[in-house]
């Protein structure tokens, strides 16, 4: 049931179209693994805030800024607002996302969050390799992590989210994360 064959007749072409409509769309695979994960979060259809939510957009922005000053990342701020304050989507209440609110107030992190976490992972793997020199698998994984870092840094330089002179170096990476 994973493929459809066509003999060139109009009836076969119609069955081919029907078969194409029933198949799942092809998703792009992971960069350094076999998975083609289909799962993702489903956002609510309505973009307006729920009627039971009695919090104003300015209060939400104040919460975001207060949590950012504590040193939390935008995704951690979103999780806290969702779990503790009942705000499912900050964008539906305020009209702008957490990171855009923080950028407007000058509280956004200097390097993007996904790049920060990749650098943090690379630093921890490198620390592990200092203690366990013979761990060849970790050495290989470190190469994969660092290639992802370089690719993401190149993307963020073109999108001007990073300065053009930004360069990931393993010797100075621990200062970026600390």
PDB file of C-alpha atoms in Angstrom:
ATOM      1  CA  UNK A   1       0.000   0.000   0.000  1.00  0.00           C
ATOM      2  CA  UNK A   2       3.083   2.237   0.033  1.00  0.00           C
ATOM      3  CA  UNK A   3       3.200   2.817  -3.741  1.00  0.00           C
ATOM      4  CA  UNK A   4       0.889   3.089  -6.752  1.00  0.00           C
ATOM      5  CA  UNK A   5       1.419   1.747 -10.271  1.00  0.00           C
ATOM      6  CA  UNK A   6       0.009   3.283 -13.424  1.00  0.00           C
ATOM      7  CA  UNK A   7      -0.515   1.596 -16.805  1.00  0.00           C
ATOM      8  CA  UNK A   8      -1.128   4.851 -18.733  1.00  0.00           C
ATOM      9  CA  UNK A   9      -4.921   4.550 -19.114  1.00  0.00           C
ATOM     10  CA  UNK A  10      -7.278   7.307 -17.897  1.00  0.00           C
ATOM     11  CA  UNK A  11      -8.729   4.987 -15.231  1.00  0.00           C
ATOM     12  CA  UNK A  12      -5.233   4.211 -13.980  1.00  0.00           C
ATOM     13  CA  UNK A  13      -4.405   7.923 -13.905  1.00  0.00           C
ATOM     14  CA  UNK A  14      -7.516   8.582 -11.802  1.00  0.00           C
ATOM     15  CA  UNK A  15      -6.564   5.818  -9.386  1.00  0.00           C
ATOM     16  CA  UNK A  16      -3.047   7.257  -9.232  1.00  0.00           C
ATOM     17  CA  UNK A  17      -4.450  10.669  -8.259  1.00  0.00           C
ATOM     18  CA  UNK A  18      -6.589   9.029  -5.569  1.00  0.00           C
ATOM     19  CA  UNK A  19      -3.545   7.178  -4.292  1.00  0.00           C
ATOM     20  CA  UNK A  20      -1.497  10.391  -4.112  1.00  0.00           C
ATOM     21  CA  UNK A  21      -4.198  12.084  -2.048  1.00  0.00           C
ATOM     22  CA  UNK A  22      -4.168   9.313   0.569  1.00  0.00           C
ATOM     23  CA  UNK A  23      -0.403   9.241   1.053  1.00  0.00           C
ATOM     24  CA  UNK A  24       1.265  11.262   3.797  1.00  0.00           C
ATOM     25  CA  UNK A  25       3.431  14.153   2.658  1.00  0.00           C
ATOM     26  CA  UNK A  26       7.125  13.355   2.549  1.00  0.00           C
ATOM     27  CA  UNK A  27       9.060  15.040   5.350  1.00  0.00           C
ATOM     28  CA  UNK A  28      12.696  15.926   5.318  1.00  0.00           C
ATOM     29  CA  UNK A  29      14.913  13.584   7.327  1.00  0.00           C
ATOM     30  CA  UNK A  30      17.113  14.544  10.241  1.00  0.00           C
ATOM     31  CA  UNK A  31      20.557  15.827   9.489  1.00  0.00           C
ATOM     32  CA  UNK A  32      22.629  13.270  11.401  1.00  0.00           C
ATOM     33  CA  UNK A  33      20.235  10.417  12.142  1.00  0.00           C
ATOM     34  CA  UNK A  34      17.820   8.066  10.402  1.00  0.00           C
ATOM     35  CA  UNK A  35      14.584   9.540  11.746  1.00  0.00           C
ATOM     36  CA  UNK A  36      11.943  11.308   9.693  1.00  0.00           C
ATOM     37  CA  UNK A  37       9.856  12.373  12.683  1.00  0.00           C
ATOM     38  CA  UNK A  38       6.266  13.219  11.749  1.00  0.00           C
ATOM     39  CA  UNK A  39       5.109  14.402  15.158  1.00  0.00           C
ATOM     40  CA  UNK A  40       4.767  18.097  15.898  1.00  0.00           C
ATOM     41  CA  UNK A  41       2.776  20.349  18.170  1.00  0.00           C
ATOM     42  CA  UNK A  42      -0.658  21.443  16.996  1.00  0.00           C
ATOM     43  CA  UNK A  43      -1.490  25.098  17.543  1.00  0.00           C
ATOM     44  CA  UNK A  44      -5.089  26.098  18.291  1.00  0.00           C
ATOM     45  CA  UNK A  45      -7.187  27.080  15.273  1.00  0.00           C
ATOM     46  CA  UNK A  46      -8.408  30.309  16.874  1.00  0.00           C
ATOM     47  CA  UNK A  47      -5.752  32.996  17.084  1.00  0.00           C
ATOM     48  CA  UNK A  48      -7.638  35.074  19.627  1.00  0.00           C
ATOM     49  CA  UNK A  49      -6.968  34.578  23.365  1.00  0.00           C
ATOM     50  CA  UNK A  50      -9.462  32.404  25.279  1.00  0.00           C
ATOM     51  CA  UNK A  51     -12.444  34.212  26.828  1.00  0.00           C
ATOM     52  CA  UNK A  52     -11.588  33.011  30.359  1.00  0.00           C
ATOM     53  CA  UNK A  53      -8.111  34.603  30.258  1.00  0.00           C
ATOM     54  CA  UNK A  54      -8.331  37.878  32.197  1.00  0.00           C
ATOM     55  CA  UNK A  55      -4.766  39.126  31.741  1.00  0.00           C
ATOM     56  CA  UNK A  56      -3.837  42.186  29.708  1.00  0.00           C
ATOM     57  CA  UNK A  57      -1.091  42.263  27.064  1.00  0.00           C
ATOM     58  CA  UNK A  58       0.964  44.735  29.130  1.00  0.00           C
ATOM     59  CA  UNK A  59       0.905  42.356  32.108  1.00  0.00           C
ATOM     60  CA  UNK A  60       2.128  39.508  29.883  1.00  0.00           C
ATOM     61  CA  UNK A  61       4.945  41.704  28.551  1.00  0.00           C
ATOM     62  CA  UNK A  62       5.918  42.635  32.120  1.00  0.00           C
ATOM     63  CA  UNK A  63       5.989  38.931  33.052  1.00  0.00           C
ATOM     64  CA  UNK A  64       8.215  38.209  30.042  1.00  0.00           C
ATOM     65  CA  UNK A  65      10.645  40.980  30.942  1.00  0.00           C
ATOM     66  CA  UNK A  66      10.744  39.973  34.607  1.00  0.00           C
ATOM     67  CA  UNK A  67      11.568  36.361  33.692  1.00  0.00           C
ATOM     68  CA  UNK A  68      14.162  37.441  31.101  1.00  0.00           C
ATOM     69  CA  UNK A  69      15.931  39.547  33.727  1.00  0.00           C
ATOM     70  CA  UNK A  70      16.187  36.401  35.856  1.00  0.00           C
ATOM     71  CA  UNK A  71      18.170  34.858  32.995  1.00  0.00           C
ATOM     72  CA  UNK A  72      15.569  32.594  31.409  1.00  0.00           C
ATOM     73  CA  UNK A  73      15.511  31.837  27.686  1.00  0.00           C
ATOM     74  CA  UNK A  74      12.468  32.710  25.525  1.00  0.00           C
ATOM     75  CA  UNK A  75      11.291  29.088  25.389  1.00  0.00           C
ATOM     76  CA  UNK A  76      11.594  28.734  29.181  1.00  0.00           C
ATOM     77  CA  UNK A  77       9.578  31.938  29.555  1.00  0.00           C
ATOM     78  CA  UNK A  78       6.873  30.489  27.283  1.00  0.00           C
ATOM     79  CA  UNK A  79       6.744  27.273  29.329  1.00  0.00           C
ATOM     80  CA  UNK A  80       6.415  29.168  32.625  1.00  0.00           C
ATOM     81  CA  UNK A  81       3.686  31.435  31.246  1.00  0.00           C
ATOM     82  CA  UNK A  82       1.833  28.386  29.931  1.00  0.00           C
ATOM     83  CA  UNK A  83       2.142  26.263  33.089  1.00  0.00           C
ATOM     84  CA  UNK A  84       1.914  28.867  35.856  1.00  0.00           C
ATOM     85  CA  UNK A  85      -0.223  31.632  34.358  1.00  0.00           C
ATOM     86  CA  UNK A  86      -2.453  29.753  31.891  1.00  0.00           C
ATOM     87  CA  UNK A  87      -1.252  31.666  28.826  1.00  0.00           C
ATOM     88  CA  UNK A  88      -1.206  29.073  26.046  1.00  0.00           C
ATOM     89  CA  UNK A  89       0.177  31.322  23.299  1.00  0.00           C
ATOM     90  CA  UNK A  90       1.847  34.627  24.149  1.00  0.00           C
ATOM     91  CA  UNK A  91       1.357  35.734  20.536  1.00  0.00           C
ATOM     92  CA  UNK A  92      -2.423  35.388  20.763  1.00  0.00           C
ATOM     93  CA  UNK A  93      -2.575  37.645  23.829  1.00  0.00           C
ATOM     94  CA  UNK A  94       0.020  40.302  22.986  1.00  0.00           C
ATOM     95  CA  UNK A  95       0.129  40.110  19.199  1.00  0.00           C
ATOM     96  CA  UNK A  96       3.890  39.392  19.194  1.00  0.00           C
ATOM     97  CA  UNK A  97       6.022  36.434  20.224  1.00  0.00           C
ATOM     98  CA  UNK A  98       8.207  36.234  23.351  1.00  0.00           C
ATOM     99  CA  UNK A  99      11.473  36.835  21.495  1.00  0.00           C
ATOM    100  CA  UNK A 100      10.071  39.896  19.691  1.00  0.00           C
ATOM    101  CA  UNK A 101       8.859  41.327  23.010  1.00  0.00           C
ATOM    102  CA  UNK A 102      12.322  40.808  24.496  1.00  0.00           C
ATOM    103  CA  UNK A 103      14.008  42.352  21.435  1.00  0.00           C
ATOM    104  CA  UNK A 104      11.778  45.412  21.766  1.00  0.00           C
ATOM    105  CA  UNK A 105      12.821  45.838  25.389  1.00  0.00           C
ATOM    106  CA  UNK A 106      16.504  45.085  24.683  1.00  0.00           C
ATOM    107  CA  UNK A 107      16.502  41.844  26.701  1.00  0.00           C
ATOM    108  CA  UNK A 108      16.954  39.311  23.888  1.00  0.00           C
ATOM    109  CA  UNK A 109      19.887  36.870  24.172  1.00  0.00           C
ATOM    110  CA  UNK A 110      22.933  37.841  22.119  1.00  0.00           C
ATOM    111  CA  UNK A 111      23.178  34.466  20.367  1.00  0.00           C
ATOM    112  CA  UNK A 112      20.069  32.534  19.231  1.00  0.00           C
ATOM    113  CA  UNK A 113      18.769  29.877  21.578  1.00  0.00           C
ATOM    114  CA  UNK A 114      19.216  26.829  19.327  1.00  0.00           C
ATOM    115  CA  UNK A 115      22.823  27.789  18.560  1.00  0.00           C
ATOM    116  CA  UNK A 116      23.448  28.384  22.275  1.00  0.00           C
ATOM    117  CA  UNK A 117      22.245  24.882  23.162  1.00  0.00           C
ATOM    118  CA  UNK A 118      24.346  23.273  20.425  1.00  0.00           C
ATOM    119  CA  UNK A 119      27.447  25.094  21.712  1.00  0.00           C
ATOM    120  CA  UNK A 120      26.590  23.999  25.252  1.00  0.00           C
ATOM    121  CA  UNK A 121      26.317  20.387  24.074  1.00  0.00           C
ATOM    122  CA  UNK A 122      29.644  20.596  22.230  1.00  0.00           C
ATOM    123  CA  UNK A 123      31.358  21.986  25.339  1.00  0.00           C
ATOM    124  CA  UNK A 124      30.008  19.140  27.496  1.00  0.00           C
ATOM    125  CA  UNK A 125      31.066  16.484  24.942  1.00  0.00           C
ATOM    126  CA  UNK A 126      34.542  18.046  24.705  1.00  0.00           C
ATOM    127  CA  UNK A 127      34.793  18.004  28.512  1.00  0.00           C
ATOM    128  CA  UNK A 128      33.797  14.320  28.438  1.00  0.00           C
ATOM    129  CA  UNK A 129      36.494  13.633  25.833  1.00  0.00           C
ATOM    130  CA  UNK A 130      39.136  15.261  28.046  1.00  0.00           C
ATOM    131  CA  UNK A 131      38.341  12.663  30.718  1.00  0.00           C
ATOM    132  CA  UNK A 132      37.743   9.719  28.336  1.00  0.00           C
ATOM    133  CA  UNK A 133      40.284   9.928  25.530  1.00  0.00           C
ATOM    134  CA  UNK A 134      39.410   6.553  23.962  1.00  0.00           C
ATOM    135  CA  UNK A 135      35.716   7.291  23.459  1.00  0.00           C
ATOM    136  CA  UNK A 136      35.681   7.233  19.671  1.00  0.00           C
ATOM    137  CA  UNK A 137      31.893   7.464  19.380  1.00  0.00           C
ATOM    138  CA  UNK A 138      31.841  10.723  21.346  1.00  0.00           C
ATOM    139  CA  UNK A 139      34.601  12.076  19.147  1.00  0.00           C
ATOM    140  CA  UNK A 140      32.487  11.305  16.067  1.00  0.00           C
ATOM    141  CA  UNK A 141      29.369  12.836  17.676  1.00  0.00           C
ATOM    142  CA  UNK A 142      31.360  15.966  18.526  1.00  0.00           C
ATOM    143  CA  UNK A 143      32.269  16.329  14.848  1.00  0.00           C
ATOM    144  CA  UNK A 144      28.556  16.107  13.940  1.00  0.00           C
ATOM    145  CA  UNK A 145      27.551  18.630  16.617  1.00  0.00           C
ATOM    146  CA  UNK A 146      30.220  21.086  15.509  1.00  0.00           C
ATOM    147  CA  UNK A 147      29.196  20.748  11.857  1.00  0.00           C
ATOM    148  CA  UNK A 148      25.634  21.636  12.893  1.00  0.00           C
ATOM    149  CA  UNK A 149      26.993  24.640  14.811  1.00  0.00           C
ATOM    150  CA  UNK A 150      28.909  25.867  11.749  1.00  0.00           C
ATOM    151  CA  UNK A 151      25.881  25.405   9.483  1.00  0.00           C
ATOM    152  CA  UNK A 152      23.548  27.225  11.893  1.00  0.00           C
ATOM    153  CA  UNK A 153      26.074  30.037  12.418  1.00  0.00           C
ATOM    154  CA  UNK A 154      26.351  30.482   8.647  1.00  0.00           C
ATOM    155  CA  UNK A 155      22.546  30.718   8.411  1.00  0.00           C
ATOM    156  CA  UNK A 156      22.301  33.258  11.251  1.00  0.00           C
ATOM    157  CA  UNK A 157      25.059  35.379   9.681  1.00  0.00           C
ATOM    158  CA  UNK A 158      23.103  35.558   6.412  1.00  0.00           C
ATOM    159  CA  UNK A 159      19.920  36.450   8.338  1.00  0.00           C
ATOM    160  CA  UNK A 160      21.929  39.055  10.320  1.00  0.00           C
ATOM    161  CA  UNK A 161      21.051  37.566  13.685  1.00  0.00           C
ATOM    162  CA  UNK A 162      24.788  37.124  14.375  1.00  0.00           C
ATOM    163  CA  UNK A 163      27.602  39.582  13.663  1.00  0.00           C
ATOM    164  CA  UNK A 164      29.492  38.820  10.432  1.00  0.00           C
ATOM    165  CA  UNK A 165      32.736  38.277  12.362  1.00  0.00           C
ATOM    166  CA  UNK A 166      31.217  35.573  14.621  1.00  0.00           C
ATOM    167  CA  UNK A 167      33.283  32.405  14.511  1.00  0.00           C
ATOM    168  CA  UNK A 168      32.782  29.277  16.600  1.00  0.00           C
ATOM    169  CA  UNK A 169      36.046  28.087  18.116  1.00  0.00           C
ATOM    170  CA  UNK A 170      36.185  25.172  20.510  1.00  0.00           C
ATOM    171  CA  UNK A 171      38.759  26.923  22.703  1.00  0.00           C
ATOM    172  CA  UNK A 172      36.543  29.955  23.367  1.00  0.00           C
ATOM    173  CA  UNK A 173      33.190  28.104  23.291  1.00  0.00           C
ATOM    174  CA  UNK A 174      33.010  27.601  27.046  1.00  0.00           C
ATOM    175  CA  UNK A 175      33.061  31.391  27.582  1.00  0.00           C
ATOM    176  CA  UNK A 176      30.080  31.779  25.197  1.00  0.00           C
ATOM    177  CA  UNK A 177      28.045  29.301  27.231  1.00  0.00           C
ATOM    178  CA  UNK A 178      29.099  30.300  30.752  1.00  0.00           C
TER     179      UNK A 178
END
